[in-house]
Structures are given as C-alpha cells and as structure tokens.
Tab-separated table of C-alpha atoms in Angstrom:
chain	number	residue	atom	x	y	z
A	1	MET	CA	0.000	0.000	0.000
A	2	ASN	CA	1.203	3.511	-0.714
A	3	ILE	CA	1.544	6.254	1.880
A	4	GLY	CA	-1.606	8.089	0.801
A	5	ASP	CA	-3.720	4.957	1.129
A	6	GLN	CA	-2.361	4.247	4.600
A	7	ILE	CA	-3.024	7.819	5.774
A	8	ASN	CA	-6.608	7.391	4.556
A	9	VAL	CA	-6.834	4.176	6.606
A	10	LEU	CA	-5.503	6.067	9.632
A	11	ARG	CA	-8.157	8.763	9.275
A	12	THR	CA	-11.019	6.321	8.718
A	13	GLU	CA	-10.082	4.001	11.580
A	14	GLY	CA	-9.394	6.876	13.959
A	15	GLU	CA	-12.804	8.350	13.289
A	16	ARG	CA	-14.396	4.955	13.958
A	17	ILE	CA	-12.700	4.920	17.351
A	18	ALA	CA	-14.020	8.405	18.097
A	19	VAL	CA	-17.557	7.464	17.062
A	20	ALA	CA	-17.515	4.343	19.200
A	21	GLY	CA	-16.018	6.284	22.092
A	22	GLY	CA	-18.841	8.793	21.906
A	23	GLU	CA	-21.461	6.034	22.059
A	24	LEU	CA	-19.941	3.953	24.838
A	25	ALA	CA	-19.788	4.560	28.565
A	26	LEU	CA	-16.238	5.479	29.502
A	27	ASN	CA	-16.211	2.763	32.152
A	28	ALA	CA	-17.286	0.030	29.693
A	29	LEU	CA	-14.838	-2.874	29.535
A	30	VAL	CA	-12.605	-3.454	26.500
A	31	PRO	CA	-12.548	-7.269	26.253
A	32	THR	CA	-9.543	-7.435	23.911
A	33	CYS	CA	-7.422	-5.344	26.312
A	34	PRO	CA	-7.790	-7.006	29.732
A	35	GLY	CA	-7.875	-4.446	32.509
A	36	TRP	CA	-8.811	-1.548	30.216
A	37	ILE	CA	-12.009	0.440	30.068
A	38	VAL	CA	-13.039	2.660	27.163
A	39	LYS	CA	-11.512	5.703	28.834
A	40	ASP	CA	-8.134	3.920	28.864
A	41	LEU	CA	-8.483	3.072	25.173
A	42	LEU	CA	-9.317	6.653	24.190
A	43	THR	CA	-6.554	8.065	26.360
A	44	HIS	CA	-4.054	5.638	24.843
A	45	ILE	CA	-4.876	6.362	21.199
A	46	GLY	CA	-4.947	10.123	21.786
A	47	THR	CA	-1.592	9.909	23.547
A	48	VAL	CA	0.047	7.703	20.907
A	49	HIS	CA	-1.113	9.957	18.069
A	50	ARG	CA	0.367	13.018	19.764
A	51	TRP	CA	3.596	11.157	20.546
A	52	ALA	CA	4.005	10.076	16.911
A	53	ALA	CA	3.122	13.542	15.579
A	54	ALA	CA	5.773	15.104	17.821
A	55	ILE	CA	8.460	12.689	16.620
A	56	VAL	CA	7.649	13.165	12.935
A	57	GLY	CA	6.861	16.881	13.086
A	58	GLY	CA	10.008	17.667	15.050
A	59	ALA	CA	12.207	15.083	13.299
A	60	LEU	CA	13.206	13.980	16.796
A	61	PRO	CA	16.200	11.626	16.940
A	62	TYR	CA	15.036	10.116	20.248
A	63	ASP	CA	11.949	8.689	21.934
A	64	PRO	CA	10.464	11.679	23.785
A	65	ARG	CA	9.113	9.430	26.510
A	66	LYS	CA	12.633	9.447	27.896
A	67	GLN	CA	12.684	13.206	28.406
A	68	ASP	CA	9.728	15.491	27.761
A	69	PHE	CA	6.771	13.223	27.169
A	70	GLN	CA	4.284	15.144	29.314
A	71	ARG	CA	5.061	18.416	27.581
A	72	ILE	CA	4.547	16.843	24.164
A	73	VAL	CA	1.314	15.026	24.949
A	74	GLY	CA	-0.184	17.622	27.273
A	75	PRO	CA	-2.773	17.004	29.972
A	76	THR	CA	-5.547	14.477	29.522
A	77	PRO	CA	-8.810	16.407	29.195
A	78	HIS	CA	-11.968	16.128	31.256
A	79	ASP	CA	-14.075	13.097	30.388
A	80	ASP	CA	-16.616	15.197	28.476
A	81	LEU	CA	-13.890	16.433	26.124
A	82	LEU	CA	-12.052	13.153	25.630
A	83	VAL	CA	-13.584	12.209	22.269
A	84	ASP	CA	-12.886	15.668	20.832
A	85	TRP	CA	-9.327	15.401	22.141
A	86	VAL	CA	-8.928	12.073	20.315
A	87	ARG	CA	-10.190	13.623	17.068
A	88	GLU	CA	-7.838	16.595	17.425
A	89	GLY	CA	-4.862	14.288	17.887
A	90	LEU	CA	-5.898	12.177	14.892
A	91	LEU	CA	-6.231	15.182	12.582
A	92	ARG	CA	-2.920	16.605	13.763
A	93	LEU	CA	-1.119	13.323	13.165
A	94	ALA	CA	-2.599	12.845	9.690
A	95	ALA	CA	-1.613	16.403	8.712
A	96	VAL	CA	1.936	15.953	10.028
A	97	LEU	CA	2.376	12.666	8.170
A	98	GLU	CA	1.078	14.176	4.937
A	99	ALA	CA	3.473	17.132	5.217
A	100	ALA	CA	6.534	15.076	6.199
A	101	PRO	CA	9.294	14.862	3.577
A	102	ASP	CA	10.057	11.519	1.995
A	103	ASP	CA	13.661	11.728	3.211
A	104	LEU	CA	12.638	12.354	6.829
A	105	GLN	CA	15.055	10.954	9.388
A	106	CYS	CA	13.833	10.557	12.963
A	107	TRP	CA	13.630	8.042	15.765
A	108	GLN	CA	11.600	4.920	15.000
A	109	VAL	CA	10.833	1.691	16.820
A	110	PHE	CA	12.579	-0.593	14.324
A	111	PRO	CA	14.330	-0.200	10.940
A	112	ALA	CA	12.225	0.603	7.875
A	113	GLN	CA	12.599	1.847	4.322
A	114	SER	CA	12.217	5.442	5.529
A	115	SER	CA	11.148	7.176	8.726
A	116	ARG	CA	8.083	8.677	7.074
A	117	ARG	CA	6.994	5.339	5.671
A	118	PHE	CA	7.615	3.701	9.064
A	119	TRP	CA	5.398	6.134	10.980
A	120	VAL	CA	2.571	6.158	8.424
A	121	ARG	CA	2.458	2.372	8.448
A	122	ARG	CA	2.855	2.062	12.217
A	123	GLN	CA	0.068	4.502	13.032
A	124	ALA	CA	-2.287	3.048	10.409
A	125	HIS	CA	-1.972	-0.393	12.025
A	126	GLU	CA	-1.953	0.963	15.576
A	127	THR	CA	-5.218	2.745	14.898
A	128	THR	CA	-6.811	-0.172	13.050
A	129	ILE	CA	-6.075	-2.602	15.865
A	130	HIS	CA	-7.509	-0.233	18.442
A	131	ARG	CA	-10.568	0.357	16.252
A	132	VAL	CA	-11.143	-3.379	16.583
A	133	ASP	CA	-10.873	-2.955	20.362
A	134	ALA	CA	-13.499	-0.202	20.275
A	135	GLU	CA	-15.882	-2.302	18.185
A	136	GLN	CA	-15.437	-5.278	20.502
A	137	ALA	CA	-16.244	-3.032	23.470
A	138	ARG	CA	-19.422	-1.971	21.686
A	139	GLY	CA	-20.310	-5.595	20.888
A	140	ASP	CA	-20.241	-5.000	17.135
A	141	GLU	CA	-19.174	-7.247	14.343
A	142	ILE	CA	-15.659	-6.261	13.349
A	143	SER	CA	-15.480	-3.992	10.309
A	144	PRO	CA	-13.540	-5.534	7.420
A	145	VAL	CA	-9.799	-5.146	6.994
A	146	GLY	CA	-8.474	-5.115	3.424
A	147	ARG	CA	-6.401	-8.107	2.357
A	148	ASP	CA	-3.330	-6.116	1.303
A	149	PHE	CA	-3.452	-4.075	4.495
A	150	ALA	CA	-3.824	-7.194	6.628
A	151	ALA	CA	-0.858	-8.863	4.906
A	152	ASP	CA	1.199	-5.731	5.480
A	153	GLY	CA	0.240	-5.802	9.154
A	154	ILE	CA	1.462	-9.384	9.480
A	155	ASP	CA	4.730	-8.343	7.841
A	156	GLU	CA	5.086	-5.465	10.290
A	157	LEU	CA	4.376	-7.652	13.287
A	158	LEU	CA	6.656	-10.542	12.331
A	159	LEU	CA	9.544	-8.709	10.677
A	160	GLY	CA	9.369	-5.463	12.627
A	161	PHE	CA	8.293	-6.011	16.222
A	162	HIS	CA	9.481	-9.597	16.402
A	163	GLY	CA	12.629	-8.803	14.491
A	164	ARG	CA	13.869	-6.935	17.571
A	165	PRO	CA	16.062	-8.499	20.271
A	166	SER	CA	13.275	-7.779	22.768
A	167	SER	CA	10.879	-10.304	21.188
A	168	ARG	CA	9.830	-12.904	23.743
A	169	VAL	CA	8.849	-15.502	21.118
A	170	ARG	CA	11.746	-17.851	21.860
A	171	ALA	CA	12.391	-21.577	21.951
A	172	LEU	CA	15.351	-23.772	22.779
A	173	ARG	CA	14.509	-26.515	20.276
A	174	PRO	CA	14.464	-25.803	16.507
A	175	SER	CA	10.883	-25.547	15.233
A	176	VAL	CA	8.883	-23.904	12.456
A	177	LEU	CA	5.479	-22.229	12.627
A	178	HIS	CA	3.947	-21.841	9.157
A	179	ILE	CA	1.379	-19.060	8.786
A	180	HIS	CA	-0.588	-19.497	5.566
A	181	ALA	CA	-3.133	-17.058	4.144
A	182	THR	CA	-5.537	-19.077	2.040
A	183	ASP	CA	-6.846	-16.065	0.105
A	184	LEU	CA	-3.503	-14.662	-1.101
A	185	PRO	CA	-1.571	-15.801	-4.179
A	186	PRO	CA	1.356	-18.209	-3.851
A	187	GLY	CA	4.481	-16.463	-2.672
A	188	ARG	CA	2.612	-13.693	-0.881
A	189	GLY	CA	0.620	-15.421	1.826
A	190	ASP	CA	3.189	-17.598	3.586
A	191	TRP	CA	5.368	-16.766	6.572
A	192	TYR	CA	7.666	-19.299	8.266
A	193	VAL	CA	8.484	-18.372	11.859
A	194	HIS	CA	11.533	-20.076	13.392
A	195	PRO	CA	11.676	-19.372	17.146
A	196	THR	CA	15.217	-19.459	18.519
A	197	ASP	CA	16.751	-18.773	21.904
A	198	THR	CA	17.428	-15.172	20.811
A	199	GLY	CA	14.083	-14.485	19.127
A	200	PRO	CA	12.225	-15.556	15.993
A	201	LEU	CA	13.609	-15.660	12.476
A	202	VAL	CA	11.062	-15.223	9.680
A	203	THR	CA	11.589	-16.692	6.204
A	204	PHE	CA	9.468	-16.994	3.076
A	205	SER	CA	10.830	-20.058	1.272
A	206	GLU	CA	8.784	-23.224	1.658
A	207	VAL	CA	9.693	-25.417	4.600
A	208	GLU	CA	8.772	-29.067	4.298
A	209	SER	CA	6.941	-30.546	7.283
A	210	PRO	CA	6.680	-27.482	9.549
A	211	HIS	CA	5.931	-28.323	13.153
A	212	CYS	CA	2.699	-26.299	13.210
A	213	VAL	CA	0.535	-24.677	10.514
A	214	ILE	CA	-2.018	-21.917	11.083
A	215	GLU	CA	-4.090	-21.129	8.002
A	216	GLY	CA	-7.129	-19.151	7.010
A	217	PRO	CA	-8.156	-15.818	5.460
A	218	VAL	CA	-5.476	-13.159	5.857
A	219	GLU	CA	-7.828	-10.794	7.706
A	220	LEU	CA	-8.465	-13.395	10.412
A	221	LEU	CA	-4.762	-14.225	10.597
A	222	TYR	CA	-3.932	-10.539	11.044
A	223	LEU	CA	-6.387	-10.091	13.895
A	224	ALA	CA	-5.501	-13.381	15.588
A	225	LEU	CA	-1.754	-12.774	15.401
A	226	TRP	CA	-2.302	-9.321	16.899
A	227	ASN	CA	-4.285	-11.062	19.674
A	228	ARG	CA	-7.606	-9.455	18.729
A	229	LEU	CA	-9.424	-12.655	17.759
A	230	PRO	CA	-9.086	-16.230	18.994
A	231	PHE	CA	-7.613	-18.814	16.647
A	232	ASP	CA	-10.888	-20.771	16.686
A	233	ASP	CA	-11.895	-19.687	13.166
A	234	LEU	CA	-8.531	-20.702	11.731
A	235	ALA	CA	-7.266	-24.169	10.902
A	236	VAL	CA	-4.419	-25.236	13.163
A	237	HIS	CA	-2.423	-28.412	12.472
A	238	GLY	CA	0.554	-29.906	14.255
A	239	ASP	CA	2.285	-29.149	17.529
A	240	PRO	CA	-0.002	-26.943	19.679
A	241	ALA	CA	3.005	-25.824	21.743
A	242	LEU	CA	3.960	-23.348	19.016
A	243	LEU	CA	0.489	-21.817	19.032
A	244	HIS	CA	0.662	-21.560	22.820
A	245	LEU	CA	4.096	-19.926	22.526
A	246	TRP	CA	2.643	-17.278	20.241
A	247	ARG	CA	-0.416	-16.686	22.394
A	248	ASN	CA	1.592	-16.330	25.584
A	249	TYR	CA	4.599	-14.307	24.433
A	250	SER	CA	3.826	-12.370	21.245
A	251	ALA	CA	1.866	-9.404	22.630
A	252	VAL	CA	3.248	-5.977	21.722
A	253	ARG	CA	3.113	-3.698	24.735
A	254	TRP	CA	3.282	0.078	25.190
A	255	VAL	CA	6.175	0.568	27.599
A	256	ASP	CA	8.035	3.631	28.831
A	257	PRO	CA	10.361	4.139	27.089
A	258	VAL	CA	10.073	1.808	24.104
A	259	ASP	CA	12.437	-1.134	24.367
A	260	VAL	CA	14.018	-1.469	20.940
C-alpha cells in the first residue's frame, strides 16, 4: 500500500474509534485489552497519536518518553472532552504525516525503508487494531480489513516487532510455525516463523513438514496474530506448543520508554 492509502486508513479508523467512544460509557470494559475500560483506550490512542506527531513533526532523533513526554502530549482532558481530544490528535497526526518529507530521518521503533513510511504504516496499524478494540467493546461485528493491508500488518508484526532483540517468542529446540493465508496468491501469503533462543527468524521459502501450521483468510490471521481474535476460526495443524508460545509471548506492549 502507498503512503496516501495508509493515511486514509488512519483517518477512517481513527474516526471509527471516536464514534464508538462517543457512544460507549467510559467505564465500559474493552474485552480485547484485559484491565482496560473505554476511557483507557481513548486516552491511549490520543496519547500515541500526539507522541508520533511530535516525533515526525520535530524530526526527533530520540523517543520523547525518555525526556519530555508530558510536555509533548499535554494534559488528559476532562471526560466530556475526551472524544474531541482524540479527534484533534488524529487530525494533527494525519496532517503531520502528509506534510513530512520523503527523506525524513527521525527516531523509529525498528528499521524501515524510511522514517516517514515507518510512521505512516505504524500509526495506520496501531489505529486499526484499536478500532477493533473499540468495536469489541461496543459488541459489534468487526469492520472488514483489506487483504493487502492485513498482509502488510502481518509483515510489520513478524519482521518489525518480532525482528527486535526484545521479542519474547523464543524456543530452545528448533521448530517452524507456518502461517498461511488461504486467500492470497502463492508467494505472498506464507510466513515461516523459526523461534530461537534469541528471538524468531522469519523466512518466506517453503519449509517441508513445519511443526505447526495456522491457516485461514489473511484478515483473520492478522487479527488473531495481533491477539484481537481467537484462533478458533482458523485451521491449526501440528504441535499446539507453538500456538501456545505465540499466544503467551507475542503481545506488543506500550512501555516507557520503548524497548528497541
């Protein structure tokens, strides 16, 4: 997907969060984020959008959570103003990303083709995943996720977040988890995850007799791998220990500061 398309996704998904937030009680539970209520979800997305806008807009070479995070994000508003605050942060972020130069260089969570491309992609997926959280809190069916966007989100998760030394998806014995999207063409819908004692390695060449295979539509794979849906609607074959490893240790967490 190109940058313009991903910024459009960011805007659309952010507005869906705001709409849901305006319809839900702030103390309603968010089932996909144990321990969170809707107020926590809105506060988080508004904070993350402002954090990302500050990094991109200021071309910051560091994570501002280490130094001046509160100044950048500002105070959390009164409950009655929280949804408007979320919308303001969304619009500011989208405008900053649109105006950013292609050769932008700034701090980012993991390596990417360019800093601008990294932040557009990261915030599009961040916002989409939390839109799913908002819909789950409202008890809705989950709005569709495009196939190309979902495949890109699996790439980001496996190669980006779990390409870092901090990934907890580790195993002492050699093993292979094959993730197969049944609705993508050959060569585009297969990821082979090799957990090691220092983190997972991801490859794309066919591995004969993988230890575990998870397959299904790419949208369901995307949401399950991001821990937003159970794996019940996907076909799982082979050693269940690898699925349990993913479920227990793959979650991406917002920490202060980011551990890269």
